[in-house]
XYZ file of C-alpha atoms in Angstrom:
152
model
C -28.604 -12.552 -13.272
C -31.191 -12.927 -16.041
C -28.568 -11.835 -18.591
C -26.185 -14.574 -17.405
C -28.891 -17.220 -17.757
C -29.771 -16.042 -21.254
C -26.133 -15.899 -22.360
C -25.482 -19.412 -21.032
C -28.602 -20.848 -22.656
C -28.003 -19.050 -25.958
C -25.881 -21.749 -27.674
C -28.841 -24.121 -27.719
C -31.173 -21.743 -29.582
C -28.989 -19.134 -31.275
C -29.133 -15.370 -31.050
C -32.272 -14.560 -33.015
C -34.810 -16.382 -30.854
C -34.127 -14.481 -27.599
C -33.960 -11.197 -29.519
C -37.247 -11.971 -31.273
C -38.865 -13.043 -27.986
C -37.659 -9.908 -26.205
C -38.988 -7.631 -28.949
C -42.327 -9.423 -29.021
C -42.621 -9.277 -25.243
C -41.636 -5.600 -25.106
C -44.182 -4.727 -27.781
C -46.966 -6.407 -25.857
C -45.739 -5.359 -22.402
C -46.244 -1.661 -23.154
C -50.001 -2.205 -23.060
C -49.773 -4.006 -19.704
C -47.082 -1.809 -18.152
C -48.916 1.523 -17.929
C -52.067 0.174 -16.234
C -49.804 -1.518 -13.670
C -47.980 1.774 -13.058
C -51.318 3.543 -12.645
C -52.197 1.313 -9.690
C -49.798 3.342 -7.546
C -48.861 0.185 -5.643
C -45.088 0.108 -5.192
C -44.879 -3.674 -5.338
C -46.894 -3.819 -8.549
C -44.809 -1.008 -10.060
C -41.571 -2.808 -9.139
C -42.897 -6.044 -10.661
C -43.921 -4.202 -13.846
C -40.439 -2.719 -14.197
C -38.763 -6.051 -13.415
C -40.781 -7.931 -16.042
C -40.098 -5.185 -18.589
C -36.384 -5.513 -17.898
C -36.566 -9.233 -18.675
C -37.694 -8.390 -22.211
C -34.924 -5.811 -22.521
C -32.394 -8.356 -21.291
C -33.583 -10.923 -23.841
C -32.607 -8.434 -26.547
C -29.507 -6.982 -24.909
C -27.786 -10.256 -23.946
C -27.174 -11.548 -27.503
C -26.919 -8.086 -29.072
C -23.127 -7.641 -29.180
C -22.476 -11.044 -30.747
C -25.439 -10.821 -33.080
C -24.569 -7.355 -34.405
C -20.859 -7.992 -34.860
C -21.403 -11.312 -36.632
C -23.552 -9.605 -39.262
C -20.301 -8.214 -40.709
C -17.250 -9.963 -42.124
C -14.137 -10.046 -39.981
C -12.433 -7.293 -41.999
C -15.126 -4.737 -41.053
C -16.714 -6.412 -38.040
C -15.894 -3.841 -35.362
C -16.390 -0.837 -37.640
C -19.717 -2.116 -38.955
C -21.119 -3.075 -35.567
C -19.885 0.125 -33.947
C -21.226 2.393 -36.667
C -24.625 0.706 -36.582
C -24.763 0.744 -32.800
C -23.708 4.400 -32.518
C -26.113 5.651 -35.176
C -28.968 3.684 -33.643
C -28.260 5.095 -30.196
C -28.281 8.661 -31.538
C -31.355 8.427 -33.751
C -33.458 5.764 -32.034
C -32.232 6.079 -28.456
C -32.035 9.862 -28.532
C -35.363 10.487 -30.215
C -37.426 7.741 -28.561
C -37.873 9.514 -25.197
C -38.715 12.791 -26.920
C -41.324 11.099 -29.105
C -42.732 9.134 -26.159
C -43.105 12.265 -24.021
C -44.791 14.091 -26.907
C -47.185 11.169 -27.367
C -47.872 10.921 -23.647
C -49.265 14.434 -23.432
C -49.856 16.148 -20.119
C -50.153 14.685 -16.642
C -53.815 15.677 -16.545
C -54.597 14.193 -19.961
C -52.025 11.458 -20.413
C -52.258 9.144 -23.395
C -50.441 5.971 -22.455
C -52.115 4.032 -25.271
C -50.281 6.224 -27.803
C -46.966 5.429 -26.113
C -47.846 1.723 -26.019
C -48.663 1.794 -29.739
C -45.330 3.558 -30.384
C -43.496 0.825 -28.447
C -45.402 -1.845 -30.377
C -44.467 -0.242 -33.724
C -40.809 -0.159 -32.687
C -41.072 -3.806 -31.607
C -42.543 -4.756 -35.000
C -39.654 -2.991 -36.757
C -37.231 -4.895 -34.528
C -38.954 -8.214 -35.238
C -38.783 -7.570 -38.995
C -35.060 -6.768 -38.684
C -34.411 -9.930 -36.653
C -36.241 -12.054 -39.215
C -34.354 -10.380 -42.075
C -30.962 -10.861 -40.382
C -29.433 -14.273 -40.846
C -28.739 -16.406 -37.799
C -24.996 -16.366 -37.209
C -24.586 -18.540 -34.136
C -23.316 -21.596 -36.003
C -21.865 -19.872 -39.064
C -18.293 -20.565 -40.119
C -15.930 -17.680 -40.810
C -14.396 -19.546 -43.751
C -16.420 -17.527 -46.264
C -14.780 -14.287 -45.146
C -12.505 -12.687 -47.765
C -9.821 -11.889 -45.159
C -9.489 -15.568 -44.330
C -9.474 -16.415 -48.047
C -6.550 -14.044 -48.673
C -4.634 -15.333 -45.633
C -4.891 -18.963 -46.753
C -3.708 -18.097 -50.289
C -0.460 -16.557 -48.997
């Protein structure tokens, strides 16, 4: 439901703002999340997970359009797919392993280290979002494929 609301509202503020907001929120939420989990209260734990998923949704909802529009139409699907697949292998595959290593043991858990790791990843994401150009209102007329088609 949250994803639908974000996708519908997206045209008014582009793709970068929700992505930026989600990354910022996720980076901060890591420091709040673990103390809430440690309460042991099921309602608090459910609320912590729910709020965390809102930040994830803010990034995930515009992701497909944002990533594909970073590439010209001649390589759009290849470029977005290659980037997405490599990121899922290296970032998505290694992130849980790194987080578990940082967490330590159950007896001596280090949730601050995991929170710092999440914050560092969020900062990297924020830098990437700032570096990427906003594509929501960009014309495709600059694309070389369209240029060649109009010349013929």
